[in-house]
mmCIF file of C-alpha atoms in Angstrom:
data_model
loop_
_atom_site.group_PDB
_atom_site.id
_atom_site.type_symbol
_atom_site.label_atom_id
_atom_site.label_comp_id
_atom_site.label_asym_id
_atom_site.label_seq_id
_atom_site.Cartn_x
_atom_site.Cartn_y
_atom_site.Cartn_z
ATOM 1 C CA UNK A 9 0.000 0.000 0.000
ATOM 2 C CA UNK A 10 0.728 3.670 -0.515
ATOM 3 C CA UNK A 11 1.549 6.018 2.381
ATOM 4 C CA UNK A 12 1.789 10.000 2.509
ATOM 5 C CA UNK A 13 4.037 10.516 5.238
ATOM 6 C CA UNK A 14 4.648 14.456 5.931
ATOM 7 C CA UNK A 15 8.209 15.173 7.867
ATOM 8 C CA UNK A 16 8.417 18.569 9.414
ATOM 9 C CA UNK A 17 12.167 19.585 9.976
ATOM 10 C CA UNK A 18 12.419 22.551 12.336
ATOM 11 C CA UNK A 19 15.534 24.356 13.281
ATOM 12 C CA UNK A 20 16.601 23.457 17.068
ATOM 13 C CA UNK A 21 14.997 25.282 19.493
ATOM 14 C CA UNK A 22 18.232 26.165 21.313
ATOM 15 C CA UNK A 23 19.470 28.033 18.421
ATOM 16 C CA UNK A 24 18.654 31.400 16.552
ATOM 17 C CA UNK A 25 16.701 31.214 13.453
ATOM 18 C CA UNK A 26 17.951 34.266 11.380
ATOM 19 C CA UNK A 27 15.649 33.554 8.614
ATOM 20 C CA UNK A 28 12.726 33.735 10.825
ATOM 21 C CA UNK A 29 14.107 36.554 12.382
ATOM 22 C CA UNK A 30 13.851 38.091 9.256
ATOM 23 C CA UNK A 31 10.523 37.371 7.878
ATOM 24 C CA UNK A 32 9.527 38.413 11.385
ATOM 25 C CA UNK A 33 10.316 41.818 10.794
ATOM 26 C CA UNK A 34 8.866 41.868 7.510
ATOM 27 C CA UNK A 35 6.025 40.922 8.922
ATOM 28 C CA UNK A 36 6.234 43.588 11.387
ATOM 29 C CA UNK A 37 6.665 46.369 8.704
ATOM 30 C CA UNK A 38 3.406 44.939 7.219
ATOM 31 C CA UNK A 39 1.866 46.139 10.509
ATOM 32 C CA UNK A 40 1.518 42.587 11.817
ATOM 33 C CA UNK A 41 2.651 43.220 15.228
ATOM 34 C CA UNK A 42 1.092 40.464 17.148
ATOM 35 C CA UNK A 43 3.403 38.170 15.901
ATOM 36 C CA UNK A 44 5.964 37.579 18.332
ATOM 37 C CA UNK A 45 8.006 34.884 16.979
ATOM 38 C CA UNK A 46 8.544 33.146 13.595
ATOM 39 C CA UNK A 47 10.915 29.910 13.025
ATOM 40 C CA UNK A 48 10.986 28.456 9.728
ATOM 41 C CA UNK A 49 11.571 24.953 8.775
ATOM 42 C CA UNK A 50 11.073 22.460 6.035
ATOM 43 C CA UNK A 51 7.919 20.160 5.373
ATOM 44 C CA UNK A 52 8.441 17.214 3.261
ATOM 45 C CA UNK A 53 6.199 15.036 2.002
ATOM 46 C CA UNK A 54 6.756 11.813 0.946
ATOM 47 C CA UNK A 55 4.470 8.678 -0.982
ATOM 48 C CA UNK A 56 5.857 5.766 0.318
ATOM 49 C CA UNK A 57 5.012 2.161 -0.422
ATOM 50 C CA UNK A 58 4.807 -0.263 2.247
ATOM 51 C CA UNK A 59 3.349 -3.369 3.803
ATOM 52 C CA UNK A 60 1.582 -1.004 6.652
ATOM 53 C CA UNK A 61 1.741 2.426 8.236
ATOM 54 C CA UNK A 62 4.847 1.564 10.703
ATOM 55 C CA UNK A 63 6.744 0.309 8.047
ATOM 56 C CA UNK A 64 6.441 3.303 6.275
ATOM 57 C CA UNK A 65 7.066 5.176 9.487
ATOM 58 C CA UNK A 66 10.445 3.252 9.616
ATOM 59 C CA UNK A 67 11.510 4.131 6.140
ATOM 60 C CA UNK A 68 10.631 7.906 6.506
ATOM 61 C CA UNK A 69 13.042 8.331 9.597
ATOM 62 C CA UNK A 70 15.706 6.175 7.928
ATOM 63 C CA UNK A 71 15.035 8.971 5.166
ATOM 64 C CA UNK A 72 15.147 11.750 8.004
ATOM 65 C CA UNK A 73 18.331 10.603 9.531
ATOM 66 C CA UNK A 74 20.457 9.921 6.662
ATOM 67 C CA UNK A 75 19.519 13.117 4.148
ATOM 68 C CA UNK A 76 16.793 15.163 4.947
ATOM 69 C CA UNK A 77 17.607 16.806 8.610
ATOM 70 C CA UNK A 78 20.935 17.582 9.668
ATOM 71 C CA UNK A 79 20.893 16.478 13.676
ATOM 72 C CA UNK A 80 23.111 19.434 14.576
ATOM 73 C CA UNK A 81 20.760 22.160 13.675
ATOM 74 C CA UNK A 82 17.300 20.151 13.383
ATOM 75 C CA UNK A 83 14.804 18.253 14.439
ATOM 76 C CA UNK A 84 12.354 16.025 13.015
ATOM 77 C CA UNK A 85 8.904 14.896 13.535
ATOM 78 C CA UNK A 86 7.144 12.089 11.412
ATOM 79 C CA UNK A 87 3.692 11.898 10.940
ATOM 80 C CA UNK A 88 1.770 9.315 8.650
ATOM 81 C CA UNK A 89 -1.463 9.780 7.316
ATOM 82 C CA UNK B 3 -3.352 34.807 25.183
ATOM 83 C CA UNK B 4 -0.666 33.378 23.531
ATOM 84 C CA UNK B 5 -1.218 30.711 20.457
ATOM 85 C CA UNK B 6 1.468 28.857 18.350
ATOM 86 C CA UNK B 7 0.119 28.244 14.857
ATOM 87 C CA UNK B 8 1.684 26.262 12.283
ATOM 88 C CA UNK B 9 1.438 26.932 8.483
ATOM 89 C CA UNK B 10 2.646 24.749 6.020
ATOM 90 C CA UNK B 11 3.435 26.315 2.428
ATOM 91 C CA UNK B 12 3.754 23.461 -0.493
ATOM 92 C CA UNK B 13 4.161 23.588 -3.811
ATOM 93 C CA UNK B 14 0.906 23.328 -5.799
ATOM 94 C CA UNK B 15 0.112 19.346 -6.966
ATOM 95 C CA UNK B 16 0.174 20.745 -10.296
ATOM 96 C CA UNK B 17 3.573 22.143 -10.313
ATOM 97 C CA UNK B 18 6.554 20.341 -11.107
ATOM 98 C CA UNK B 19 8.884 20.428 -8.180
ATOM 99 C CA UNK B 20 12.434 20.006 -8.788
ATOM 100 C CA UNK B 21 13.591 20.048 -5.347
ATOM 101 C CA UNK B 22 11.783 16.992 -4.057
ATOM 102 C CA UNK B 23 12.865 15.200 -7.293
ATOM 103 C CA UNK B 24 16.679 16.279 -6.456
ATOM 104 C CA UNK B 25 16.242 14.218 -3.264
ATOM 105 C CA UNK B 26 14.483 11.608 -4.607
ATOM 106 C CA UNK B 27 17.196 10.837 -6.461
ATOM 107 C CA UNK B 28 19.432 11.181 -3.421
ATOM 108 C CA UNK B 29 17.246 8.623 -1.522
ATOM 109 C CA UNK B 30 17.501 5.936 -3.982
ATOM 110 C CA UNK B 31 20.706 6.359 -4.468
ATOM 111 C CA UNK B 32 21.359 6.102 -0.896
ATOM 112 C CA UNK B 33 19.317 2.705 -1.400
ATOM 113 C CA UNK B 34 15.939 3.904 -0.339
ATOM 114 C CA UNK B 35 13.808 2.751 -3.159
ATOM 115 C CA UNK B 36 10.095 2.349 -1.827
ATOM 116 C CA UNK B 37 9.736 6.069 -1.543
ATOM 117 C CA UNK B 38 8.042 7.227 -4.646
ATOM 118 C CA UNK B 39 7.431 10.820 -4.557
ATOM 119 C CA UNK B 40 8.970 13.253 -2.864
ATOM 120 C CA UNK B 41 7.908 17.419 -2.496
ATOM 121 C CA UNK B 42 9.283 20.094 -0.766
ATOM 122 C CA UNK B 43 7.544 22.615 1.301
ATOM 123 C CA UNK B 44 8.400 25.197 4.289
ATOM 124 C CA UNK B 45 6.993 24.930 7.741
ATOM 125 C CA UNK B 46 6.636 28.000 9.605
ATOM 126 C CA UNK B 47 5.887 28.402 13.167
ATOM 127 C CA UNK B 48 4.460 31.781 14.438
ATOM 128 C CA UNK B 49 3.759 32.779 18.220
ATOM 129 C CA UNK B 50 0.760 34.992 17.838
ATOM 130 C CA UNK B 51 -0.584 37.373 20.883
ATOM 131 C CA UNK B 52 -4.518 36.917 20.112
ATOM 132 C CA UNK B 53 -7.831 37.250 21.914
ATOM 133 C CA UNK B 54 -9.092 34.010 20.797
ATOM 134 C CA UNK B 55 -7.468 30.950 18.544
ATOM 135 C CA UNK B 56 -10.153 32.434 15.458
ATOM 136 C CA UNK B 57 -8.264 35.783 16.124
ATOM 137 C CA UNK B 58 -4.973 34.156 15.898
ATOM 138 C CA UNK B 59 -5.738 31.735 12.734
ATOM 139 C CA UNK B 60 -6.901 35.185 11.011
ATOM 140 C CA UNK B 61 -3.559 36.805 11.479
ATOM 141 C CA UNK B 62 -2.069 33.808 10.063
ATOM 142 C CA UNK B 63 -3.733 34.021 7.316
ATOM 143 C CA UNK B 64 -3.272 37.328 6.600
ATOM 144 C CA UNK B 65 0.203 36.985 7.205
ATOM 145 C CA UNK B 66 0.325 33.963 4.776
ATOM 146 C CA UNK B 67 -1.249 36.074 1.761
ATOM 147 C CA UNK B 68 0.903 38.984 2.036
ATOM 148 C CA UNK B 69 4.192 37.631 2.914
ATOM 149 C CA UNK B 70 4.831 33.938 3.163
ATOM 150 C CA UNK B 71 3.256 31.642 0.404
ATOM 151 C CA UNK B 72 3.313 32.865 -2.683
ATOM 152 C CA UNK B 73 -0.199 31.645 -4.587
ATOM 153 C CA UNK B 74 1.679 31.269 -8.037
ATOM 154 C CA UNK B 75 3.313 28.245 -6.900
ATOM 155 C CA UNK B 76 2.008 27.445 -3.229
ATOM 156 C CA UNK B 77 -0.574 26.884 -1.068
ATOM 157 C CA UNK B 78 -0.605 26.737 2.632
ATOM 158 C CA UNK B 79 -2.930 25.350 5.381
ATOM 159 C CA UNK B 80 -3.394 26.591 8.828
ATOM 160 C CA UNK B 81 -3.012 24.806 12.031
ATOM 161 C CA UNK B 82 -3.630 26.244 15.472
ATOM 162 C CA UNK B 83 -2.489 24.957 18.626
#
């Protein structure tokens, strides 16, 4: 079977995020001032095909750990649908 | 009250997207080969000072449209928390 599997990669929360510190004060000069903080990551979504949803699971965080977050600056979070 | 709201900004399902078929490639050639499709989005997470969680979806949004998808290529979808 066919899995969608979306993988949201989000900068640590110990460190800064310039780019969200950027688009923050865009943001701001748009007159959105109730936004107090922005962090930008990446969402990935992947079709997967597997015998059943863990196994899919399993392949999207081999996929996580070995290309698509870098451990030093990210973390992950898996989520099959 | 404070809310965090998460908006997800992907490439539109009609659009070629060259990214996600960069690491595609990687994946298989790192011997992953039962992922099928891969796209590439952004994930951003805003803290948003709001009376209400309607309040704070509607800044989102607003935000969204005039600064962080861009509705040539993207669309985005709202989550509060």
């Amino acid at each position: 079977m066919t899995y969608t599997v979306q993988i949201k990669v989000m900068p640590l929360k110990e460190l800064l995020d310039p780019q969200g510190k950027a688009v923050k004060g865009g943001l701001e000069s748009l007159g959105l001032n109730s936004i107090e903080d922005v962090r930008i990551g990446k969402n990935i979504s992947l079709l997967i095909e597997a015998e059943n949803p863990d196994r899919a699971k399993q392949i999207a965080e081999e996929a996580s750990k070995k290309l698509l977050a870098n451990p030093v600056m990210e973390y992950f979070e898996i989520n099959v649908n």
